[in-house]
PDB file of C-alpha atoms in Angstrom:
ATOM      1  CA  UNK A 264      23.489 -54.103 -79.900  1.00  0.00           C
ATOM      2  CA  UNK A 265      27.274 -53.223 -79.945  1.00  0.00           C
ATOM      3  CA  UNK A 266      27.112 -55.157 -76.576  1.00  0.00           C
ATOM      4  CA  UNK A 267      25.395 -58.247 -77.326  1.00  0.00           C
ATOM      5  CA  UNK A 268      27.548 -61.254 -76.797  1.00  0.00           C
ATOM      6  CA  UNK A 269      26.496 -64.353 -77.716  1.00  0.00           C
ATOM      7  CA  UNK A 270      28.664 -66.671 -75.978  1.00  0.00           C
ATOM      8  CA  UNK A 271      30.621 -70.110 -77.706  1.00  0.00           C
ATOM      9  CA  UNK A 272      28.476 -73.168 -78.196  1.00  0.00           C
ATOM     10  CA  UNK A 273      29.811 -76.340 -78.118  1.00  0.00           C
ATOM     11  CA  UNK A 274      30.138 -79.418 -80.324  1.00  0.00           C
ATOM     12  CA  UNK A 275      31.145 -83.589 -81.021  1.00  0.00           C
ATOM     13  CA  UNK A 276      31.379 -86.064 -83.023  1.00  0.00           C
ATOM     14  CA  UNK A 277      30.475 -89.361 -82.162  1.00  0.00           C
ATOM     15  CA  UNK A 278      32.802 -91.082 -85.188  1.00  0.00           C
ATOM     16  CA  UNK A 279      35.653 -88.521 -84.149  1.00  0.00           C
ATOM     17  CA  UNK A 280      35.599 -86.738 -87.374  1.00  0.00           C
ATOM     18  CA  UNK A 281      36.025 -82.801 -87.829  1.00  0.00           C
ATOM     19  CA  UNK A 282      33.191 -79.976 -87.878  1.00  0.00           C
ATOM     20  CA  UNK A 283      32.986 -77.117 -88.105  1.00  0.00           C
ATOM     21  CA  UNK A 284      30.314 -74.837 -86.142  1.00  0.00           C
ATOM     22  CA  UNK A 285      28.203 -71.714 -88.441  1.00  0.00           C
ATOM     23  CA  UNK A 286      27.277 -68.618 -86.291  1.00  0.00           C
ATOM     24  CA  UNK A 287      24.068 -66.910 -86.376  1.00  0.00           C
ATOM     25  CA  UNK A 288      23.076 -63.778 -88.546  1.00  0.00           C
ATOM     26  CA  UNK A 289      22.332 -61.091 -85.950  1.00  0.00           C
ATOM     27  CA  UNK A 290      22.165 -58.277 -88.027  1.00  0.00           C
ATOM     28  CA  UNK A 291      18.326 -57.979 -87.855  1.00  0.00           C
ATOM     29  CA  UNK A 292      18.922 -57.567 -84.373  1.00  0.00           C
ATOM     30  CA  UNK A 293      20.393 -54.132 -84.912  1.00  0.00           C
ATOM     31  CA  UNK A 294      17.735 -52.344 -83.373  1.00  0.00           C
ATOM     32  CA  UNK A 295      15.906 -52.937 -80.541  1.00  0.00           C
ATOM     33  CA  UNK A 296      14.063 -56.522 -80.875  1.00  0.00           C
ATOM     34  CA  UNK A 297      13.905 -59.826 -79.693  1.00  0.00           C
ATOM     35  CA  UNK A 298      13.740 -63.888 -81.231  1.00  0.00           C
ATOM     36  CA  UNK A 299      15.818 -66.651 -81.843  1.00  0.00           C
ATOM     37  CA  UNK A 300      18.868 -67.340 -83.756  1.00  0.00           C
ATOM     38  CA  UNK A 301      19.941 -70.341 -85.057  1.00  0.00           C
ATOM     39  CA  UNK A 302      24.016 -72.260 -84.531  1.00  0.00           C
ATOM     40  CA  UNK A 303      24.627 -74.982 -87.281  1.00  0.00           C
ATOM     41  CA  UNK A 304      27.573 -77.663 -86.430  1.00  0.00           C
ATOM     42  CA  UNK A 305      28.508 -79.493 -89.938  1.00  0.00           C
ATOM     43  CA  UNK A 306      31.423 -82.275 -89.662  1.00  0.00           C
ATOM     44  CA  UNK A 307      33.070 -83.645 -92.337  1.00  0.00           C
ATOM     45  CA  UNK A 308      30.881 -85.803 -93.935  1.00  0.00           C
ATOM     46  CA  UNK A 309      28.082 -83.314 -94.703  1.00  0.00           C
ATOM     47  CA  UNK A 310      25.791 -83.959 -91.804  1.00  0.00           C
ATOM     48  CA  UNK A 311      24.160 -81.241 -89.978  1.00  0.00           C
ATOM     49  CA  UNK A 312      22.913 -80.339 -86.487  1.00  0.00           C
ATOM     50  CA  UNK A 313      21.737 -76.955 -84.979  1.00  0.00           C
ATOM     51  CA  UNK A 314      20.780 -75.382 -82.295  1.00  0.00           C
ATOM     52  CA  UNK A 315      18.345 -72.100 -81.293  1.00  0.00           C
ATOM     53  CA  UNK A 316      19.377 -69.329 -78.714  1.00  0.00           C
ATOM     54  CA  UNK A 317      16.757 -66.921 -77.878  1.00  0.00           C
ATOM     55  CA  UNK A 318      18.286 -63.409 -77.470  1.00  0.00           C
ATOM     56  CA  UNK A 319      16.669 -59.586 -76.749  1.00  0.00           C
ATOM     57  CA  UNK A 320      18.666 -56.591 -77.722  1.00  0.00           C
ATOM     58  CA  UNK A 321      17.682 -52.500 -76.438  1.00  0.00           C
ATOM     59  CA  UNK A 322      18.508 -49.664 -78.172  1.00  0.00           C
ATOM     60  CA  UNK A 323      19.198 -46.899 -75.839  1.00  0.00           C
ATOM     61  CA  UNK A 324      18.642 -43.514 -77.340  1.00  0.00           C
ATOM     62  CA  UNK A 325      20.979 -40.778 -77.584  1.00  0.00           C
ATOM     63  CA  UNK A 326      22.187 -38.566 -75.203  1.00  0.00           C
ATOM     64  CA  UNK A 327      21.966 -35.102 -76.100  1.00  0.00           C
ATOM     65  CA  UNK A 328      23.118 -32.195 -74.193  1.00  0.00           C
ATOM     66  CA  UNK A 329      21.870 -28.411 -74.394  1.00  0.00           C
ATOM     67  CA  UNK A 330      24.235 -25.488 -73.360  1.00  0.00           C
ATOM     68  CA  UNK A 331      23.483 -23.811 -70.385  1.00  0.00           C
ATOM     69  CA  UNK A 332      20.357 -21.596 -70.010  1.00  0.00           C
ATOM     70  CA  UNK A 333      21.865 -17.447 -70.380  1.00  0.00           C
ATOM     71  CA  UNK A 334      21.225 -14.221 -69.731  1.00  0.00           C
ATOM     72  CA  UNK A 335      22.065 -12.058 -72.153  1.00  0.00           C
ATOM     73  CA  UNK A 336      21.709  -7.584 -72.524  1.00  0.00           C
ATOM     74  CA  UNK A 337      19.364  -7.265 -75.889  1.00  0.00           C
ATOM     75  CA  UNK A 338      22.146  -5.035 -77.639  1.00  0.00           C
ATOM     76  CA  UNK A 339      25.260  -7.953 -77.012  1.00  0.00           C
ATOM     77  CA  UNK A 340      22.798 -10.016 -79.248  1.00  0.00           C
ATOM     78  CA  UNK A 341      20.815  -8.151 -81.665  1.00  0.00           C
ATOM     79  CA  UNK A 342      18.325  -5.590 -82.582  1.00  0.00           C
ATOM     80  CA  UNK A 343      15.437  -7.277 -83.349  1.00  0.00           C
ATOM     81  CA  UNK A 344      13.781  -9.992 -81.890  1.00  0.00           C
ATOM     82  CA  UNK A 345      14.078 -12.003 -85.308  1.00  0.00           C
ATOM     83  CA  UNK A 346      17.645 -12.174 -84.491  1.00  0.00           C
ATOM     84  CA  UNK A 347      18.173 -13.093 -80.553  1.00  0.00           C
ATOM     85  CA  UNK A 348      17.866 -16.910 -81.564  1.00  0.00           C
ATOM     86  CA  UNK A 349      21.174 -16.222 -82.716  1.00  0.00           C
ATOM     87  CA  UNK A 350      22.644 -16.354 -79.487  1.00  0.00           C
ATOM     88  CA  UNK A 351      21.448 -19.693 -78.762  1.00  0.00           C
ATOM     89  CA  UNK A 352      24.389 -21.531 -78.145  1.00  0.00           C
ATOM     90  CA  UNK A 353      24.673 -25.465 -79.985  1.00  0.00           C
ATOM     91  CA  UNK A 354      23.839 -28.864 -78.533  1.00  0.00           C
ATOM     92  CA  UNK A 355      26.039 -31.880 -79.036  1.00  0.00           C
ATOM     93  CA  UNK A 356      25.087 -35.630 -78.781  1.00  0.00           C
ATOM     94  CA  UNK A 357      26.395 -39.323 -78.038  1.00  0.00           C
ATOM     95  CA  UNK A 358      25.680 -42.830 -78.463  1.00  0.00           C
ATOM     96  CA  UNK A 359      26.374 -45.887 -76.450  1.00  0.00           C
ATOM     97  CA  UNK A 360      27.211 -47.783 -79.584  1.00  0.00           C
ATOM     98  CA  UNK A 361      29.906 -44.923 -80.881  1.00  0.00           C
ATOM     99  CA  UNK A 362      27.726 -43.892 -83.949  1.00  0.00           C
ATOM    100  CA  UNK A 363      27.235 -40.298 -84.669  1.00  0.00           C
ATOM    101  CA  UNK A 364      23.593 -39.098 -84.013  1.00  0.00           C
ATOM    102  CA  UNK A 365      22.457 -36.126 -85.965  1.00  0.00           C
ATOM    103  CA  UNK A 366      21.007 -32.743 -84.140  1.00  0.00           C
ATOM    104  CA  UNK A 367      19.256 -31.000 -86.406  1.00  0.00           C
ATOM    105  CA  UNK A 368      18.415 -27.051 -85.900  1.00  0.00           C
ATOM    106  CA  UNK A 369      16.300 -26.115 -82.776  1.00  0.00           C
ATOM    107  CA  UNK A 370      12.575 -25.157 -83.148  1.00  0.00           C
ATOM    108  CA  UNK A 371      12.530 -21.894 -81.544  1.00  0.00           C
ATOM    109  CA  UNK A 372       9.806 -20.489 -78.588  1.00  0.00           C
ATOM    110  CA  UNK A 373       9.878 -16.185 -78.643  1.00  0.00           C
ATOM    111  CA  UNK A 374       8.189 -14.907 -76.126  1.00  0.00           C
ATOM    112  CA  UNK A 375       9.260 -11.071 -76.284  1.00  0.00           C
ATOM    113  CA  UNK A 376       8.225  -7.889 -74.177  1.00  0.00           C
ATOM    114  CA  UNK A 377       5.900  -5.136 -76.024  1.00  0.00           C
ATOM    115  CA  UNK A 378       9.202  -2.738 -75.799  1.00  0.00           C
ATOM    116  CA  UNK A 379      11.087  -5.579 -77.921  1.00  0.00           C
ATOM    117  CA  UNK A 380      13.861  -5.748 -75.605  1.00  0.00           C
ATOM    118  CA  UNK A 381      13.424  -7.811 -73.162  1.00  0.00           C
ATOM    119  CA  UNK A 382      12.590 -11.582 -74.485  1.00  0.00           C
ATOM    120  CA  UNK A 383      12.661 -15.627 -73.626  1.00  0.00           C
ATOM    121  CA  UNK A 384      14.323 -17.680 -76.051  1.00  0.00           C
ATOM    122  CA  UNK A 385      13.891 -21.320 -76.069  1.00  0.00           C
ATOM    123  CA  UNK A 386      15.361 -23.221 -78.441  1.00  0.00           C
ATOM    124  CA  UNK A 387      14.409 -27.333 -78.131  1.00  0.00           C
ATOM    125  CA  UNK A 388      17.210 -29.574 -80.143  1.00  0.00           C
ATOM    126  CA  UNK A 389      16.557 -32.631 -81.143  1.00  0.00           C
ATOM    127  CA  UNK A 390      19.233 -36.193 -81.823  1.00  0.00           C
ATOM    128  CA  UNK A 391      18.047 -38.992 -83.841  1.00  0.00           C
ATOM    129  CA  UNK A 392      20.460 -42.075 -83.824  1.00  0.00           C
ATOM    130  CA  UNK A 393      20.677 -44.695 -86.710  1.00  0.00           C
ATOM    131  CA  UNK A 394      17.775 -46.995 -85.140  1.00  0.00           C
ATOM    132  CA  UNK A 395      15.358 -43.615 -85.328  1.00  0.00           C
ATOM    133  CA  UNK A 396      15.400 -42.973 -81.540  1.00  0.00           C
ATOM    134  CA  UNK A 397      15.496 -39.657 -80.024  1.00  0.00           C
ATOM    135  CA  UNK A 398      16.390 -37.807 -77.126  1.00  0.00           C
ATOM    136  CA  UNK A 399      15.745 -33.917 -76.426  1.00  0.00           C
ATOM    137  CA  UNK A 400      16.669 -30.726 -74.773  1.00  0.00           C
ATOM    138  CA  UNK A 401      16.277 -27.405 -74.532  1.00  0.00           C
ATOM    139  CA  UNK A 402      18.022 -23.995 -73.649  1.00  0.00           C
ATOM    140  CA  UNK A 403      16.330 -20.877 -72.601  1.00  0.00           C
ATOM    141  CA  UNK A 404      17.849 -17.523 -73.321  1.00  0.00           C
ATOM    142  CA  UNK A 405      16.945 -14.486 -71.335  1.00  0.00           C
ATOM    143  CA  UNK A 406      17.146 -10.981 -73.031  1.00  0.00           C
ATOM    144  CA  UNK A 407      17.285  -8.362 -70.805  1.00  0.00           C
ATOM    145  CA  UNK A 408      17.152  -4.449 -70.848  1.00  0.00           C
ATOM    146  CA  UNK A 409      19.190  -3.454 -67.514  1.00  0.00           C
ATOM    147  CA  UNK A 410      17.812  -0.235 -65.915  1.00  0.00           C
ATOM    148  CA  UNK A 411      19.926   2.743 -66.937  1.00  0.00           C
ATOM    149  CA  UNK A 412      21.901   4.148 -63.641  1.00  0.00           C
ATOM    150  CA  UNK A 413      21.894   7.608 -62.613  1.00  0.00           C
ATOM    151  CA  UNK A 414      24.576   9.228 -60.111  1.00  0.00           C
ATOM    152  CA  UNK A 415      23.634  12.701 -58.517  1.00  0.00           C
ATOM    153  CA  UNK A 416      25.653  15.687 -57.679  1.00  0.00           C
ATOM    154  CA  UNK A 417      27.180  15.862 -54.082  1.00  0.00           C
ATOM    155  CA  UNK A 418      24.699  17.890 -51.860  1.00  0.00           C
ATOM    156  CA  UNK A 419      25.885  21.205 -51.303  1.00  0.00           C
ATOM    157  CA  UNK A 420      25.151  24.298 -48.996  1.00  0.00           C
ATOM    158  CA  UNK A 421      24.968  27.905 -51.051  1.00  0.00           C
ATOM    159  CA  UNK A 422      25.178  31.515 -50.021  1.00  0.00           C
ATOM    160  CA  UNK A 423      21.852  33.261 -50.937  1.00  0.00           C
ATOM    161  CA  UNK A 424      23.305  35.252 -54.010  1.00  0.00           C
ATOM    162  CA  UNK A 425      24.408  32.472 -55.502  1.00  0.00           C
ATOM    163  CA  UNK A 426      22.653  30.900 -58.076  1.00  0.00           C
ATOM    164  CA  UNK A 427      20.606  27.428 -57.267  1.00  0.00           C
ATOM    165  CA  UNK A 428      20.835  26.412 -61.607  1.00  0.00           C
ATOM    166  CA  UNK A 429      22.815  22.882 -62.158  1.00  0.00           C
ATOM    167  CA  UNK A 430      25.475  24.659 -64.058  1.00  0.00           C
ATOM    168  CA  UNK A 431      26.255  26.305 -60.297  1.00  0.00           C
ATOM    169  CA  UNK A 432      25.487  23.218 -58.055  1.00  0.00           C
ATOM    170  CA  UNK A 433      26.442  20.169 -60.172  1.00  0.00           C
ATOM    171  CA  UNK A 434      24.290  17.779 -62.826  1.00  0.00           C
ATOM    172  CA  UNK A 435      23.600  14.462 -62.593  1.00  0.00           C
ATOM    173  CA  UNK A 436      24.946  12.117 -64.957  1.00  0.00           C
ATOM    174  CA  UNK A 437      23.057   9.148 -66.691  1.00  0.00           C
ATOM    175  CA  UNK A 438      25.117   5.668 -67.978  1.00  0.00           C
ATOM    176  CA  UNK A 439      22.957   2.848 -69.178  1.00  0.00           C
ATOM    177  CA  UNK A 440      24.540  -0.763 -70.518  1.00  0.00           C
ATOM    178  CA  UNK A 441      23.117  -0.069 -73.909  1.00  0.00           C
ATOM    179  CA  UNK A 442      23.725   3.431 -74.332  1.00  0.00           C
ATOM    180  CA  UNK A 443      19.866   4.369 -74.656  1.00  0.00           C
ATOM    181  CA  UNK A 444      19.162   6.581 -71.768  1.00  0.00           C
ATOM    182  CA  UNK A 445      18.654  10.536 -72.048  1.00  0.00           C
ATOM    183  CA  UNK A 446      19.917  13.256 -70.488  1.00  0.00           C
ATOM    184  CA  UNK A 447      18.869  13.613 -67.041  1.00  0.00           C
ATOM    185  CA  UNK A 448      15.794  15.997 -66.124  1.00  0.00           C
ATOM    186  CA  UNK A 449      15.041  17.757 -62.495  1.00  0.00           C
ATOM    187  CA  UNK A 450      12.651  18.434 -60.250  1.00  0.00           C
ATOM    188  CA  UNK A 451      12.891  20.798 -57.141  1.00  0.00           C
ATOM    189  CA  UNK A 452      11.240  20.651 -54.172  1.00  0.00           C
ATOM    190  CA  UNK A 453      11.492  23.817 -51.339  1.00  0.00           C
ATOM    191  CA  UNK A 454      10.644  23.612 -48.320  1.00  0.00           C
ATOM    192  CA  UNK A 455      11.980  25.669 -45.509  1.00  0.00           C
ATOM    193  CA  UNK A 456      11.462  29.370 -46.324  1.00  0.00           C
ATOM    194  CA  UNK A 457       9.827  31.287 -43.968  1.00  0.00           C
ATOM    195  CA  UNK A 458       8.431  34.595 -44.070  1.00  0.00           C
ATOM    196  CA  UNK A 459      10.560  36.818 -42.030  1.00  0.00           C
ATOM    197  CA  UNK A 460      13.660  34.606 -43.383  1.00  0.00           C
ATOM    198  CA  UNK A 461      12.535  33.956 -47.384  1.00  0.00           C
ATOM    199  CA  UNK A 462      16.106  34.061 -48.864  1.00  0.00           C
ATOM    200  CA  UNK A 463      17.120  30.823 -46.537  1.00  0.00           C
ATOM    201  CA  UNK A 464      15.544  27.466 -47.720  1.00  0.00           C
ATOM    202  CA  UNK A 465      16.234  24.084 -48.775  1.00  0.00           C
ATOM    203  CA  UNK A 466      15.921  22.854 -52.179  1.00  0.00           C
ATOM    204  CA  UNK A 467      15.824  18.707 -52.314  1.00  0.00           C
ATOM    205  CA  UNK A 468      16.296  18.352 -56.329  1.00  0.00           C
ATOM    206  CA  UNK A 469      15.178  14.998 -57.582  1.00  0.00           C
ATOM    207  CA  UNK A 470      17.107  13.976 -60.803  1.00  0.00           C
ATOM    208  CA  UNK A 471      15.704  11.215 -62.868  1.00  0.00           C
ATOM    209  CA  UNK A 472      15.862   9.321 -65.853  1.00  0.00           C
ATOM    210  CA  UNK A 473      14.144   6.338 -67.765  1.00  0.00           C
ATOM    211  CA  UNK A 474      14.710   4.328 -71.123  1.00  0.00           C
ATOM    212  CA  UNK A 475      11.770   2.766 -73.326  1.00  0.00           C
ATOM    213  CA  UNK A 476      11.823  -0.774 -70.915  1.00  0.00           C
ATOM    214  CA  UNK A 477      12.230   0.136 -67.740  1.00  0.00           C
ATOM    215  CA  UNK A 478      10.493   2.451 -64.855  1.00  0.00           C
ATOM    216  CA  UNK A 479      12.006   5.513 -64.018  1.00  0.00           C
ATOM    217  CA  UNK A 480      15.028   5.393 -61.879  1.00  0.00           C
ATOM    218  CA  UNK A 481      16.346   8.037 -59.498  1.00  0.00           C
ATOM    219  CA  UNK A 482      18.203  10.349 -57.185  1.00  0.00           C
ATOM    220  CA  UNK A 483      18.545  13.108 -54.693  1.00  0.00           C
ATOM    221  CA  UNK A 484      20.367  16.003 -54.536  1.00  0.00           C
ATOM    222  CA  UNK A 485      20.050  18.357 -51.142  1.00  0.00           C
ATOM    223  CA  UNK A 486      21.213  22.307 -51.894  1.00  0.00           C
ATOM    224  CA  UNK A 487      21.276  24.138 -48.377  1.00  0.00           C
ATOM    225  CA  UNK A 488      20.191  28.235 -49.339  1.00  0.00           C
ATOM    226  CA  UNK A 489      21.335  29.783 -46.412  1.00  0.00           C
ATOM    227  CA  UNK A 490      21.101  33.628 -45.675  1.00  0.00           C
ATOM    228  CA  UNK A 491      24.377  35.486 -45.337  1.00  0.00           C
ATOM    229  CA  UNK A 492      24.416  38.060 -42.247  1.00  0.00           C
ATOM    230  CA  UNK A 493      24.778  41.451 -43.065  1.00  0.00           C
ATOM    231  CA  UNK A 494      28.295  43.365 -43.373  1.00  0.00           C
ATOM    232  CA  UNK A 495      28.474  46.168 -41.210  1.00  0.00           C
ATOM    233  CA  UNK A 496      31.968  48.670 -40.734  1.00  0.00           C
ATOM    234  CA  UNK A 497      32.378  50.410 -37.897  1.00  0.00           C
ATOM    235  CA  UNK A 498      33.356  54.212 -37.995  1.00  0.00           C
ATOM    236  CA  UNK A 499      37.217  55.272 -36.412  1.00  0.00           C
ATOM    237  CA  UNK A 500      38.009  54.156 -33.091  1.00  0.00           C
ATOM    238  CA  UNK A 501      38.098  57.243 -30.872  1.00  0.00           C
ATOM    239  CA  UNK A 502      41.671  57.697 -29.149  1.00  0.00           C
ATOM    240  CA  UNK A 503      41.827  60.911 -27.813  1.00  0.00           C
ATOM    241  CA  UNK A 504      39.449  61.703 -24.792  1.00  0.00           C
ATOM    242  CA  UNK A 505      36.511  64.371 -25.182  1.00  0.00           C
ATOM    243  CA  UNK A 506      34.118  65.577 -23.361  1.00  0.00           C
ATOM    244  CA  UNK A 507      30.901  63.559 -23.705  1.00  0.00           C
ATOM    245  CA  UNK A 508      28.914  66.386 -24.434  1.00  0.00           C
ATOM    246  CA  UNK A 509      31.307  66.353 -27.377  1.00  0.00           C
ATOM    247  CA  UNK A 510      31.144  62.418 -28.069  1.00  0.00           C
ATOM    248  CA  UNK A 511      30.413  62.275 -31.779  1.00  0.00           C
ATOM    249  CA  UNK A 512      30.378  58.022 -32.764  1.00  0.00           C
ATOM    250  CA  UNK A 513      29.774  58.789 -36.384  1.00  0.00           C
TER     251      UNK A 513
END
């Protein structure tokens, strides 16, 4: 509509006297439709002619645009599932014509994990413009529960009296985005010792660690138990000759 142009008719007199020419009422043509108007020429004496022009006007609906779909860790957004549509972002729309279509509030889609942290948000946003057309769009939010991280001890190699606890070889240590994880927990595996040699061995200590969303996650921590030689002193060194009847080594 706020493009239609109708063009300029045209119009005489036969007697050369004035007139003046009466445009058409296109307001019915607001919307989208189609007919025919009607020109009116009326000179000076009163007389009047007209004319019909057929015309067809569209209405092109609005253009609406959605943010960006988003990922998003459950705890930046909120904790409960009620609230993650909260983090939807806000869609905006145009006209051709320059009026201002209204976007009213999303209907919201949850579909959410059974540990209530992970989640898909879509919210669908809809524009109406003055002539009742509408346009739509939607944005999907992602909420996520990241996998807590775990870093192990270095691997280290131990003298047999030493003790093989964490507080003597190192613990791991346990970080997760939403500060959810626990504490670490162990498991040893030996392999190695022998019979004739059972104080040398090797001890491969799994440490792991899990929060309510995600699988267990893990590392590995090799501790080398190796046997220290016996200590042995010899007795004094023997300067002086004797006879080796005599030879006492001690």
């Amino acid at each position: 509509y706020c493009n239609l142009q109708l063009g300029t008719p045209t119009s005489s007199d036969d007697c050369g006297g004035t007139y003046s020419i009466t445009p058409p009422d296109v307001t019915e043509f607001r919307c989208e439709a189609s007919g025919d108007v009607e020109w009116t020429s009326t000179d000076n004496c009163g007389d009047v002619s007209s004319c019909q022009q057929s015309i067809a006007v569209k209405n092109t609906p609005p253009t609406i645009t959605c943010p960006d779909p988003d990922t998003m860790e459950w705890c930046d957004c909120s904790d409960t599932p009620e609230g993650y549509e909260s983090c939807l972002g806000t869609a905006t729309a145009t006209d051709v014509c320059g009026s201002d279509p209204s976007v009213g509030e999303p209907s919201i889609v949850r579909n959410v994990d059974a540990c209530l942290k992970k989640a898909t948000v879509t919210g669908t946003w809809t524009a109406i413009d003055e002539c009742d057309a509408t346009s739509q769009c939607d944005q999907v939010l992602t909420i996520v529960d990241s996998p807590p991280e775990i870093t192990c001890p270095a691997s280290v190699e131990i003298d047999c009296d030493e003790s093989t606890l964490p507080a003597n070889t190192g613990v791991a240590v346990a970080s997760d985005l939403c500060e959810r994880t626990s504490d670490p927990e162990k498991r040893d595996e030996i392999t190695g010792q022998g019979d004739t040699c059972p104080e040398e061995y090797t001890i491969t200590r799994t440490w792991y660690t899990k929060d309510d969303c995600n699988p267990e996650v893990s590392c590995t921590q090799t501790i080398e138990v190796k046997n220290t030689p016996p200590s042995i002193t010899c007795p004094a060194n023997i300067i002086d000759p004797v006879e080796y009847c005599n030879l006492q080594l001690g």
